[in-house]
Coordinates of C-alpha atoms in Angstrom, one line a residue:
M44 CA -127.9 -104.9 49.9
L45 CA -127.3 -106.0 46.4
R46 CA -124.0 -107.7 45.5
K47 CA -123.4 -108.8 42.0
V48 CA -121.4 -112.0 41.5
G49 CA -118.7 -112.6 38.9
V50 CA -117.4 -110.9 35.9
F51 CA -120.4 -111.5 33.8
A52 CA -122.6 -109.7 36.4
A53 CA -120.5 -106.6 36.0
V54 CA -120.8 -106.7 32.2
V55 CA -124.5 -107.2 32.3
T56 CA -125.0 -104.6 34.9
L57 CA -123.1 -102.0 32.8
T58 CA -124.8 -102.9 29.6
V59 CA -128.4 -103.7 30.7
L60 CA -129.1 -102.4 34.2
T61 CA -126.7 -99.5 34.7
G62 CA -129.3 -97.2 36.1
A63 CA -131.1 -99.8 38.4
A64 CA -127.8 -101.1 39.8
A65 CA -126.5 -97.7 40.5
H66 CA -129.6 -96.7 42.3
A67 CA -129.6 -100.0 44.4
Q68 CA -126.0 -99.6 45.3
S69 CA -126.4 -96.0 46.4
S70 CA -129.6 -96.6 48.4
I71 CA -128.7 -99.9 50.3
P72 CA -125.8 -100.1 52.8
D73 CA -123.0 -102.5 52.1
G74 CA -122.8 -104.5 55.3
P75 CA -124.6 -106.9 57.6
E76 CA -126.8 -104.1 58.9
G77 CA -128.1 -103.3 55.4
G78 CA -129.5 -106.7 54.5
P79 CA -128.4 -110.1 53.4
S80 CA -124.9 -110.9 52.4
V81 CA -124.5 -112.9 49.1
E82 CA -121.4 -114.9 48.5
S83 CA -119.2 -113.8 45.6
A84 CA -118.6 -116.2 42.7
P85 CA -115.2 -117.1 41.3
P86 CA -114.2 -114.8 38.4
D87 CA -113.7 -117.7 35.9
L88 CA -117.3 -119.0 35.9
P89 CA -118.9 -118.8 32.4
V90 CA -120.9 -115.7 31.6
P91 CA -124.6 -116.3 30.9
S92 CA -125.5 -116.0 27.3
R93 CA -128.3 -113.5 27.9
P94 CA -128.7 -110.5 30.2
D95 CA -132.1 -111.8 31.4
E96 CA -130.4 -114.8 33.0
A97 CA -128.1 -112.6 35.0
V98 CA -131.0 -111.0 36.8
G99 CA -132.7 -114.3 37.5
R100 CA -135.6 -113.9 35.1
Q101 CA -137.0 -116.6 32.9
P102 CA -134.8 -117.0 29.8
A103 CA -136.1 -116.2 26.4
P104 CA -138.1 -119.0 24.8
G105 CA -136.5 -121.4 22.4
G106 CA -133.6 -122.8 24.5
L107 CA -133.2 -125.7 26.9
S108 CA -133.7 -124.2 30.4
V109 CA -134.8 -125.0 33.9
D110 CA -136.5 -122.5 36.2
V111 CA -137.1 -123.3 39.9
A112 CA -139.3 -121.4 42.3
F113 CA -139.2 -122.0 46.1
K114 CA -141.6 -120.8 48.8
V115 CA -141.1 -121.5 52.5
G116 CA -144.4 -122.2 54.3
R117 CA -145.2 -121.2 57.9
D118 CA -145.4 -124.9 58.7
G119 CA -141.7 -125.5 57.7
T120 CA -142.4 -127.1 54.3
L121 CA -140.8 -125.9 51.1
A122 CA -143.1 -125.7 48.1
V123 CA -141.2 -126.1 44.8
T124 CA -142.3 -125.5 41.2
E125 CA -139.9 -126.6 38.4
T126 CA -140.5 -125.4 34.9
I127 CA -138.5 -127.3 32.3
T128 CA -138.3 -126.1 28.7
V129 CA -137.0 -128.7 26.2
P130 CA -136.6 -127.7 22.5
G131 CA -136.6 -130.2 19.7
A132 CA -136.9 -134.0 20.1
Q133 CA -134.8 -134.2 23.3
Q134 CA -135.6 -136.2 26.5
L135 CA -134.4 -135.0 29.9
E136 CA -134.4 -137.1 33.0
R137 CA -133.6 -136.2 36.6
T138 CA -132.9 -138.7 39.4
A139 CA -132.3 -136.7 42.6
N140 CA -131.3 -138.5 45.8
L141 CA -133.3 -137.5 48.9
R142 CA -130.5 -138.5 51.2
V143 CA -127.5 -136.2 50.7
P144 CA -124.2 -136.0 52.7
N145 CA -124.3 -133.5 55.6
D146 CA -120.8 -134.2 57.1
D147 CA -118.4 -137.1 57.6
E148 CA -120.8 -138.9 60.0
T149 CA -124.3 -137.9 59.0
D150 CA -126.6 -137.6 55.9
R151 CA -129.4 -135.1 55.5
V152 CA -132.7 -136.8 54.7
Y153 CA -135.5 -135.1 52.8
T154 CA -139.0 -136.2 52.1
V155 CA -140.9 -135.2 48.9
R156 CA -144.6 -135.5 48.7
D157 CA -147.6 -134.2 46.7
V158 CA -145.8 -134.5 43.4
T159 CA -147.7 -133.4 40.3
A160 CA -146.6 -132.9 36.7
E161 CA -148.2 -130.9 33.9
G162 CA -147.2 -130.7 30.2
A163 CA -144.8 -132.9 28.3
G164 CA -143.3 -134.9 31.2
S165 CA -143.9 -136.8 34.4
A166 CA -142.6 -136.9 38.0
E167 CA -142.7 -139.3 41.0
A168 CA -141.0 -139.7 44.3
D169 CA -140.4 -142.5 46.7
G170 CA -138.6 -142.6 50.1
E171 CA -135.2 -142.3 48.4
T172 CA -135.3 -140.5 45.1
L173 CA -137.2 -137.9 43.1
R174 CA -137.6 -138.7 39.4
V175 CA -138.5 -136.2 36.7
R176 CA -138.9 -136.8 32.9
A177 CA -139.3 -133.9 30.5
G178 CA -140.0 -134.2 26.8
Q179 CA -140.3 -131.7 24.0
G180 CA -142.1 -128.6 25.1
T181 CA -142.7 -127.3 28.7
T182 CA -143.1 -129.5 31.8
T183 CA -144.2 -128.0 35.1
V184 CA -143.5 -130.1 38.2
R185 CA -144.8 -129.2 41.6
Y186 CA -144.0 -130.9 44.9
V187 CA -143.5 -130.2 48.6
V188 CA -140.2 -130.8 50.5
E189 CA -140.1 -131.7 54.2
G190 CA -136.7 -131.4 55.9
A191 CA -135.4 -128.2 54.3
V192 CA -135.5 -126.0 57.5
A193 CA -132.9 -126.5 60.2
D194 CA -132.1 -124.6 63.4
T195 CA -128.6 -123.3 63.6
A196 CA -126.9 -121.1 66.1
G197 CA -129.6 -118.5 66.8
Q198 CA -130.9 -118.7 63.3
Q199 CA -132.5 -121.0 60.8
E200 CA -131.2 -122.3 57.5
V201 CA -133.2 -123.4 54.5
R202 CA -131.2 -125.8 52.3
W203 CA -132.3 -127.9 49.3
P204 CA -130.3 -129.3 46.3
S205 CA -132.6 -127.4 44.0
V206 CA -131.2 -128.6 40.7
S207 CA -129.5 -132.0 40.7
G208 CA -129.4 -135.4 39.0
W209 CA -130.1 -134.2 35.4
N210 CA -128.7 -136.4 32.6
H211 CA -128.0 -133.5 30.2
V212 CA -126.1 -130.3 30.2
L213 CA -128.3 -127.4 31.3
P214 CA -127.4 -124.2 29.4
A215 CA -129.5 -122.0 31.5
V216 CA -130.8 -122.4 35.1
T217 CA -132.7 -119.7 36.9
G218 CA -134.6 -119.6 40.2
S219 CA -136.3 -117.6 42.9
F220 CA -136.8 -118.0 46.6
V221 CA -139.5 -116.5 48.8
A222 CA -139.7 -116.8 52.6
P223 CA -142.4 -115.7 55.1
V224 CA -140.0 -112.9 56.2
Q225 CA -137.9 -110.6 54.0
Q226 CA -134.9 -110.5 56.5
T227 CA -132.1 -112.9 55.5
S228 CA -128.7 -113.1 57.1
S229 CA -126.9 -114.8 54.2
V230 CA -127.5 -116.5 50.9
R231 CA -125.2 -119.2 49.5
C232 CA -125.8 -120.6 46.0
L233 CA -123.4 -123.5 45.3
A234 CA -123.0 -125.0 41.8
G235 CA -120.9 -127.9 40.4
P236 CA -120.1 -131.4 41.6
P237 CA -121.8 -132.5 44.9
G238 CA -119.7 -131.4 47.8
S239 CA -117.8 -128.7 46.0
G240 CA -117.7 -125.1 47.2
L241 CA -118.1 -123.5 43.7
Q242 CA -120.7 -120.8 43.7
C243 CA -123.5 -119.9 41.3
A244 CA -122.9 -117.3 38.6
L245 CA -125.5 -115.0 40.2
A246 CA -127.3 -114.8 43.5
E247 CA -129.1 -111.6 44.5
V248 CA -131.9 -110.2 46.6
D249 CA -134.2 -107.8 44.8
H250 CA -136.0 -104.8 46.3
S251 CA -139.0 -106.9 47.3
G252 CA -136.9 -109.4 49.3
V253 CA -137.1 -112.2 46.7
I254 CA -133.9 -114.1 46.3
R255 CA -133.0 -114.8 42.6
F256 CA -130.2 -117.0 41.3
A257 CA -128.9 -118.0 37.9
H258 CA -126.2 -120.3 36.5
S259 CA -125.3 -121.6 33.0
G260 CA -123.5 -124.7 31.7
L261 CA -124.4 -127.1 34.5
E262 CA -122.9 -130.5 33.6
P263 CA -124.8 -133.8 34.0
G264 CA -124.6 -135.1 37.6
Q265 CA -123.8 -131.6 38.9
R266 CA -126.1 -129.7 41.2
I267 CA -127.2 -126.3 42.3
E268 CA -127.8 -126.1 46.0
L269 CA -129.4 -123.0 47.6
A270 CA -128.8 -122.3 51.3
V271 CA -130.6 -119.3 52.9
T272 CA -130.3 -118.1 56.5
L273 CA -133.4 -116.8 58.1
P274 CA -134.2 -115.4 61.6
A275 CA -134.8 -117.9 64.3
G276 CA -138.4 -119.0 64.7
T277 CA -139.4 -118.2 61.1
A278 CA -140.8 -121.7 60.6
P279 CA -140.7 -125.0 62.5
A280 CA -137.5 -126.9 62.0
T281 CA -138.1 -130.0 59.9
A282 CA -134.6 -131.1 59.1
R283 CA -133.8 -134.8 59.6
F284 CA -130.4 -136.4 59.8
A285 CA -129.3 -140.0 59.7
D286 CA -125.9 -141.7 60.4
V287 CA -123.7 -142.5 57.4
P288 CA -123.9 -146.2 56.7
G289 CA -121.0 -148.2 58.1
L290 CA -121.2 -149.9 61.4
A291 CA -124.7 -148.6 61.4
N292 CA -125.5 -151.4 58.8
A293 CA -125.9 -153.6 61.9
F294 CA -129.0 -151.6 62.6
D295 CA -130.7 -152.3 59.3
F296 CA -134.4 -153.2 59.5
T297 CA -134.0 -157.0 59.1
V298 CA -136.7 -159.7 59.7
P299 CA -135.3 -160.6 63.2
A300 CA -135.1 -156.9 64.1
A301 CA -138.6 -156.4 62.9
I302 CA -139.8 -159.3 65.0
G303 CA -138.0 -158.0 68.1
L304 CA -139.4 -154.5 67.6
G305 CA -142.9 -155.9 67.0
V306 CA -142.8 -157.9 70.2
A307 CA -141.4 -155.0 72.1
A308 CA -144.1 -152.7 70.7
L309 CA -146.9 -155.1 71.7
G310 CA -145.4 -155.4 75.1
I311 CA -145.1 -151.7 75.6
L312 CA -148.6 -151.1 74.4
G313 CA -149.9 -153.8 76.8
W314 CA -147.9 -152.3 79.7
F315 CA -149.1 -148.8 79.1
G316 CA -152.7 -150.1 78.7
Y317 CA -152.4 -151.7 82.1
L318 CA -151.0 -148.5 83.5
L319 CA -154.0 -146.6 82.1
V320 CA -156.5 -149.0 83.6
A321 CA -154.6 -149.0 87.0
R322 CA -154.6 -145.2 87.2
R323 CA -158.2 -144.9 86.2
R324 CA -159.1 -147.5 88.9
D325 CA -157.1 -145.6 91.5
S326 CA -158.5 -142.2 90.6
G327 CA -162.0 -143.8 90.6
A328 CA -161.4 -145.0 94.2
V329 CA -160.3 -141.5 95.3
A330 CA -163.3 -139.9 93.7
A331 CA -165.8 -142.6 94.9
P332 CA -168.7 -141.5 97.1
A333 CA -168.7 -142.2 100.7
A334 CA -169.4 -145.8 101.7
R335 CA -172.2 -146.7 104.1
L336 CA -170.4 -147.3 107.3
E337 CA -171.3 -148.4 110.8
V338 CA -168.8 -146.5 113.0
L339 CA -170.7 -147.0 116.3
L340 CA -170.6 -150.6 117.4
R341 CA -173.1 -151.7 120.0
E342 CA -172.5 -154.5 122.5
G343 CA -175.6 -154.8 124.7
D344 CA -176.4 -151.4 126.0
R345 CA -172.9 -150.0 125.4
V346 CA -171.7 -148.1 122.3
Y347 CA -168.1 -148.0 121.1
F348 CA -166.3 -146.1 118.3
A349 CA -164.5 -148.3 115.7
S350 CA -162.7 -146.9 112.7
P351 CA -162.8 -148.8 109.3
D352 CA -160.0 -151.4 108.9
G353 CA -158.6 -150.2 112.2
I354 CA -157.1 -147.0 110.6
L355 CA -155.6 -144.5 113.0
P356 CA -156.0 -140.7 112.7
G357 CA -152.4 -140.2 111.6
Q358 CA -152.9 -142.7 108.8
V359 CA -156.0 -141.2 107.4
G360 CA -154.5 -138.4 105.4
T361 CA -151.7 -140.6 104.0
V362 CA -154.2 -143.1 102.8
I363 CA -156.3 -140.4 101.0
D364 CA -153.5 -138.3 99.3
G365 CA -150.4 -140.4 99.7
T366 CA -148.4 -137.8 101.7
V367 CA -147.7 -137.1 105.3
D368 CA -148.9 -133.6 106.3
V369 CA -148.9 -131.4 109.4
V370 CA -152.6 -132.3 110.1
D371 CA -151.7 -136.0 110.3
V372 CA -149.1 -135.4 113.0
S373 CA -151.4 -132.9 114.9
A374 CA -154.2 -135.5 114.8
T375 CA -151.7 -138.1 116.2
V376 CA -150.8 -135.8 119.1
V377 CA -154.5 -135.4 120.0
D378 CA -155.0 -139.2 119.7
L379 CA -152.1 -139.9 122.0
A380 CA -153.7 -137.5 124.5
V381 CA -157.1 -139.2 124.1
R382 CA -155.5 -142.6 124.6
N383 CA -153.9 -141.4 127.8
Y384 CA -150.2 -141.2 126.7
L385 CA -150.0 -137.4 126.8
W386 CA -151.7 -134.7 128.8
V387 CA -152.5 -131.3 127.3
A388 CA -153.1 -128.1 129.3
P389 CA -153.1 -124.4 128.6
V390 CA -150.5 -122.2 130.5
R391 CA -150.5 -118.5 130.8
D392 CA -147.2 -116.6 131.2
A393 CA -146.6 -113.4 133.2
D394 CA -147.9 -111.3 130.3
G395 CA -151.1 -113.3 130.1
V396 CA -150.2 -114.9 126.8
T397 CA -151.5 -118.5 126.5
D398 CA -149.0 -121.3 125.9
W399 CA -149.6 -125.0 125.8
R400 CA -148.0 -127.7 127.8
L401 CA -147.6 -131.3 126.6
A402 CA -146.8 -133.7 129.5
R403 CA -145.9 -137.4 129.7
R404 CA -148.7 -139.4 131.2
N405 CA -147.8 -142.9 130.3
P406 CA -144.6 -144.1 128.5
P407 CA -144.8 -145.4 124.9
D408 CA -145.5 -149.2 124.9
D409 CA -146.1 -152.0 122.4
D410 CA -149.6 -150.8 121.7
L411 CA -148.2 -147.8 119.8
H412 CA -147.3 -148.1 116.1
P413 CA -143.7 -147.2 115.2
Y414 CA -144.8 -143.8 113.8
E415 CA -146.8 -142.9 116.9
R416 CA -143.8 -143.8 119.1
A417 CA -141.6 -141.6 116.8
V418 CA -144.0 -138.6 117.2
Y419 CA -144.1 -139.2 121.0
E420 CA -140.3 -139.3 121.3
A421 CA -139.9 -136.3 119.0
L422 CA -142.1 -134.2 121.4
L423 CA -140.8 -135.7 124.7
P424 CA -137.4 -137.3 124.2
G425 CA -136.0 -139.5 126.9
G426 CA -135.7 -137.7 130.3
T427 CA -138.3 -135.0 129.3
D428 CA -141.5 -135.2 131.2
A429 CA -143.2 -132.0 129.9
V430 CA -142.6 -129.3 127.3
L431 CA -144.2 -126.1 126.2
L432 CA -145.0 -125.5 122.5
S433 CA -143.0 -122.3 122.7
E434 CA -140.0 -124.4 123.7
L435 CA -140.6 -126.8 120.8
R436 CA -140.7 -123.8 118.4
S437 CA -137.4 -122.6 119.7
R438 CA -135.6 -125.9 119.6
G439 CA -137.4 -127.4 116.6
V440 CA -139.0 -130.8 116.2
D441 CA -137.3 -133.5 114.2
L442 CA -140.1 -135.6 112.7
S443 CA -138.0 -137.3 110.0
A444 CA -138.2 -140.6 111.9
A445 CA -142.0 -140.3 112.2
D446 CA -142.4 -139.4 108.6
T447 CA -140.4 -142.5 107.5
A448 CA -142.2 -144.7 109.9
L449 CA -145.7 -143.5 108.8
Y450 CA -144.9 -144.3 105.1
A451 CA -143.6 -147.7 106.2
D452 CA -146.7 -148.3 108.3
V453 CA -149.2 -147.8 105.4
V454 CA -147.1 -150.2 103.4
H455 CA -147.0 -152.7 106.3
R456 CA -150.8 -152.5 106.6
R457 CA -151.0 -153.4 102.8
W458 CA -152.8 -150.2 101.9
F459 CA -149.8 -149.3 99.6
S460 CA -147.5 -151.6 97.7
R461 CA -144.6 -149.2 98.2
H462 CA -143.7 -145.9 99.7
P463 CA -146.4 -143.7 98.1
G464 CA -144.0 -140.8 97.5
A465 CA -141.1 -142.9 96.2
A466 CA -140.1 -142.4 92.5
W467 CA -138.3 -145.7 92.3
S468 CA -140.1 -149.0 92.8
A469 CA -139.4 -152.7 92.1
G470 CA -140.7 -152.2 88.6
T471 CA -138.3 -149.3 88.0
W472 CA -135.4 -151.5 89.0
I473 CA -136.6 -154.3 86.8
G474 CA -137.0 -151.9 83.8
A475 CA -133.5 -150.5 84.4
A476 CA -132.0 -153.9 84.5
L477 CA -133.9 -154.9 81.3
A478 CA -132.7 -151.7 79.6
L479 CA -129.1 -152.5 80.5
A480 CA -129.4 -156.0 79.3
G481 CA -130.7 -154.6 76.0
V482 CA -127.7 -152.3 75.7
A483 CA -125.4 -155.2 76.2
A484 CA -127.3 -157.3 73.6
T485 CA -127.3 -154.4 71.1
V486 CA -123.5 -154.0 71.4
V487 CA -122.9 -157.8 71.0
L488 CA -125.3 -158.0 68.0
A489 CA -123.8 -154.9 66.3
L490 CA -120.3 -156.4 66.6
T491 CA -121.3 -159.9 65.5
V492 CA -124.3 -161.0 63.5
G493 CA -126.1 -157.7 63.1
H494 CA -129.9 -157.4 63.8
A495 CA -128.9 -154.9 66.5
L496 CA -132.4 -153.4 66.4
A497 CA -133.6 -156.4 68.3
G498 CA -131.3 -155.3 71.2
V499 CA -132.7 -151.8 70.8
A500 CA -136.2 -153.3 71.2
V501 CA -135.2 -154.7 74.6
V502 CA -133.8 -151.4 75.6
L503 CA -137.0 -149.7 74.7
A504 CA -139.0 -152.2 76.6
G505 CA -136.9 -151.7 79.7
I506 CA -137.2 -148.0 79.5
A507 CA -141.0 -148.3 79.1
V508 CA -141.2 -150.6 82.2
A509 CA -139.0 -148.2 84.2
A510 CA -140.8 -145.1 83.2
G511 CA -144.2 -146.6 83.5
S512 CA -143.5 -147.9 87.0
I513 CA -143.2 -144.4 88.2
L514 CA -146.8 -143.8 87.0
L515 CA -148.1 -147.0 88.5
P516 CA -150.3 -146.2 91.5
A517 CA -148.9 -147.4 94.8
R518 CA -152.3 -147.8 96.4
T519 CA -153.4 -151.5 96.6
A520 CA -156.9 -153.0 96.3
R521 CA -157.2 -152.9 100.1
G522 CA -156.2 -149.2 100.1
R523 CA -158.7 -148.4 97.3
A524 CA -161.4 -150.1 99.3
L525 CA -160.5 -148.1 102.4
V526 CA -160.7 -144.7 100.7
P527 CA -164.6 -144.6 100.4
Q528 CA -164.8 -146.0 103.9
V529 CA -162.8 -143.1 105.2
R530 CA -165.2 -140.8 103.3
G531 CA -168.0 -142.7 105.1
L532 CA -166.2 -141.9 108.4
A533 CA -166.2 -138.2 107.5
E534 CA -169.9 -138.5 106.8
Y535 CA -170.4 -140.0 110.2
L536 CA -168.6 -137.1 111.8
H537 CA -170.6 -134.7 109.9
T538 CA -174.1 -136.1 110.7
V539 CA -173.9 -138.0 114.0
S540 CA -175.9 -136.5 116.9
P541 CA -175.1 -136.9 120.7
D542 CA -178.5 -138.4 121.0
D543 CA -177.4 -141.3 118.9
V544 CA -175.0 -142.3 121.8
P545 CA -176.1 -143.4 125.3
A546 CA -175.3 -140.7 127.9
A547 CA -172.8 -143.0 129.7
D548 CA -170.8 -143.5 126.5
R549 CA -170.9 -140.0 124.9
E550 CA -167.7 -138.6 126.4
L551 CA -165.7 -141.7 125.3
V552 CA -167.2 -141.7 121.8
F553 CA -166.7 -138.0 121.6
S554 CA -163.0 -138.2 122.6
R555 CA -162.1 -141.2 120.5
S556 CA -163.8 -139.7 117.4
L557 CA -162.2 -136.2 117.9
P558 CA -158.7 -137.0 116.4
Y559 CA -160.5 -138.2 113.2
A560 CA -162.5 -135.0 113.1
V561 CA -159.2 -133.1 113.4
V562 CA -157.6 -134.9 110.4
L563 CA -160.8 -134.8 108.3
G564 CA -161.5 -131.1 108.8
E565 CA -164.6 -131.6 111.0
T566 CA -163.2 -130.2 114.2
E567 CA -165.5 -127.2 114.6
G568 CA -168.6 -129.1 113.6
W569 CA -167.8 -131.9 116.0
L570 CA -167.1 -129.6 118.9
G571 CA -170.2 -127.6 118.2
R572 CA -172.6 -130.6 118.2
F573 CA -171.1 -131.9 121.5
A574 CA -170.7 -128.5 123.1
R575 CA -173.4 -129.3 125.8
L576 CA -172.0 -132.8 126.6
D577 CA -171.4 -133.2 130.3
P578 CA -168.1 -135.1 130.6
T579 CA -168.9 -136.1 134.2
A580 CA -172.1 -138.0 133.1
D581 CA -170.2 -141.3 133.1
G582 CA -169.2 -140.9 136.7
A583 CA -165.6 -139.9 135.9
G584 CA -164.0 -136.6 136.9
G585 CA -164.5 -134.6 133.8
L586 CA -162.5 -134.5 130.6
Y587 CA -159.5 -136.6 131.5
W588 CA -157.0 -135.7 128.8
F589 CA -157.3 -131.9 128.6
G590 CA -156.1 -130.0 131.7
G591 CA -158.0 -127.1 133.2
L592 CA -161.4 -128.3 132.2
E593 CA -161.9 -131.0 134.9
S594 CA -164.7 -129.2 136.6
D595 CA -166.6 -128.1 133.5
R596 CA -170.1 -129.6 133.1
D597 CA -170.0 -129.0 129.3
L598 CA -167.5 -128.8 126.5
R599 CA -168.0 -125.2 125.4
R600 CA -164.6 -124.0 126.7
L601 CA -162.9 -127.0 124.9
G602 CA -164.6 -125.6 121.7
T603 CA -162.5 -122.5 122.2
H604 CA -159.2 -123.9 123.5
L605 CA -158.8 -126.9 121.1
P606 CA -158.8 -124.9 117.9
A607 CA -156.3 -122.5 119.4
L608 CA -154.1 -125.4 120.4
L609 CA -154.3 -126.9 117.0
T610 CA -153.4 -123.7 115.3
T611 CA -150.3 -123.3 117.5
L612 CA -149.3 -126.9 117.1
D613 CA -149.7 -126.8 113.3
G614 CA -147.4 -123.8 113.2
V615 CA -144.7 -125.4 115.3
L616 CA -144.7 -128.6 113.3
A617 CA -144.8 -126.9 109.9
E618 CA -141.8 -124.7 110.8
S619 CA -139.8 -127.5 112.4
A620 CA -140.5 -130.4 110.0
H621 CA -141.2 -128.6 106.7
L622 CA -144.4 -130.5 106.3
R623 CA -147.4 -129.3 104.2
S624 CA -150.0 -127.6 106.3
L625 CA -153.6 -128.3 105.1
R626 CA -155.6 -126.6 107.8

């Protein structure tokens, strides 16, 4: 679409470009679907003195003129080339502010870098202004603008006060704009005093998609501001905005504010450095090789099984990965049976399908940890002496109390400093309190003596403490030392031979080690190595905790029954308690 702007455009079109304009108007639809829309200019704007200005070309040599070329980069920057032509012994100066009003509450802040000048002038930029000086002849100034691209509703807008701050009337201003894409939704070219809505004498899009604009008679202090709307995602948004000075003066970067921010920055760096060291130390413990461990203790001619630091099967998984899983509860059930609190037996129904019965053998006593008592009572609540796993599947098993008690237990044993799965800790609350104190200090300082950034520094420190506390490992030094010992326990389960244990102690060592084999994934190997163990060799009446095998002279049938029991038990617990199954 090509839309000529103003009376002078019509005159020029009729006298100079009659054929081209007629062809463009007949071949390009007049509407949003046909291409970009260009705002019309008021009819009373001055007519350019030459036709070549009206089409956005470089004016004829000999007159004072400014030509500006823009190119939007894929990285969101705006490359600008200004060509200033000054006839005679004149001196032009431009002082353009890089912070311009955006609305009643915010300013738009631009950054200009990589400034170069060639010819009869010079140019420089600091954080607040762009200065250009042009003497007699031609000066070419090049620079890069950051902050020109902004995201809008489903689109992007490129805006830059392209011609502003000149100390002399500019008879002729021309310019061009090139983007990475040819599609544009709208083009606005504003001319006149800053903040005014007056439009340029000409703004058009040519057949190649290049936007060209022109204006004449720009007074000192006036500006030309080009705003082009592009499709969303054309380039990264680089626009920056800042609050309009007012109460915000309380947030000026003063010496007290700088000290407060500096102290907070050092504290935050130190805190996150400590977090990094703590996390590396914790991950190093988890990845550490197995420790050499004496699991079998000998007293005279007897041998006993002893776990490292007295850890129980149900605690092993939580110490390793910080979560309570199905396998932790299943191992606890087997351990309760081995310790003679429960009795396990296979049961066949009328159709020959195997079910499993859990029966009360001894009531829970003070030797049980709270989480073990919770597991026991979840399976066999008061008044229940026996239950089938099929019945537990139907009614469900509430293990919430056991879950809570197990997390509390690993904290009580000082393996963790807090609930390993909790997002909030003492440090989080301290950080939140510090941040709230910083907010209060910021408000008080802003309304009184200023230096409010010092209060902001306290807020940032509090946020850093609160956020970092979430990342702080909960495992203590004692817990870190236990992890490689648990790996050593797994190594023992993987390598020990029945011949390492006296015949009279083999059944007891086998049974007491079995729950640890369950939780550490060594069940099949452990059962396989002890398959020929005679449970009656110690003079007792066979395997005392697993029903139906009392007369067996080896453990081969247990090697078949126990995995089937664990599979069924895992399924019941996973469905009822929504725990993670790792088997």
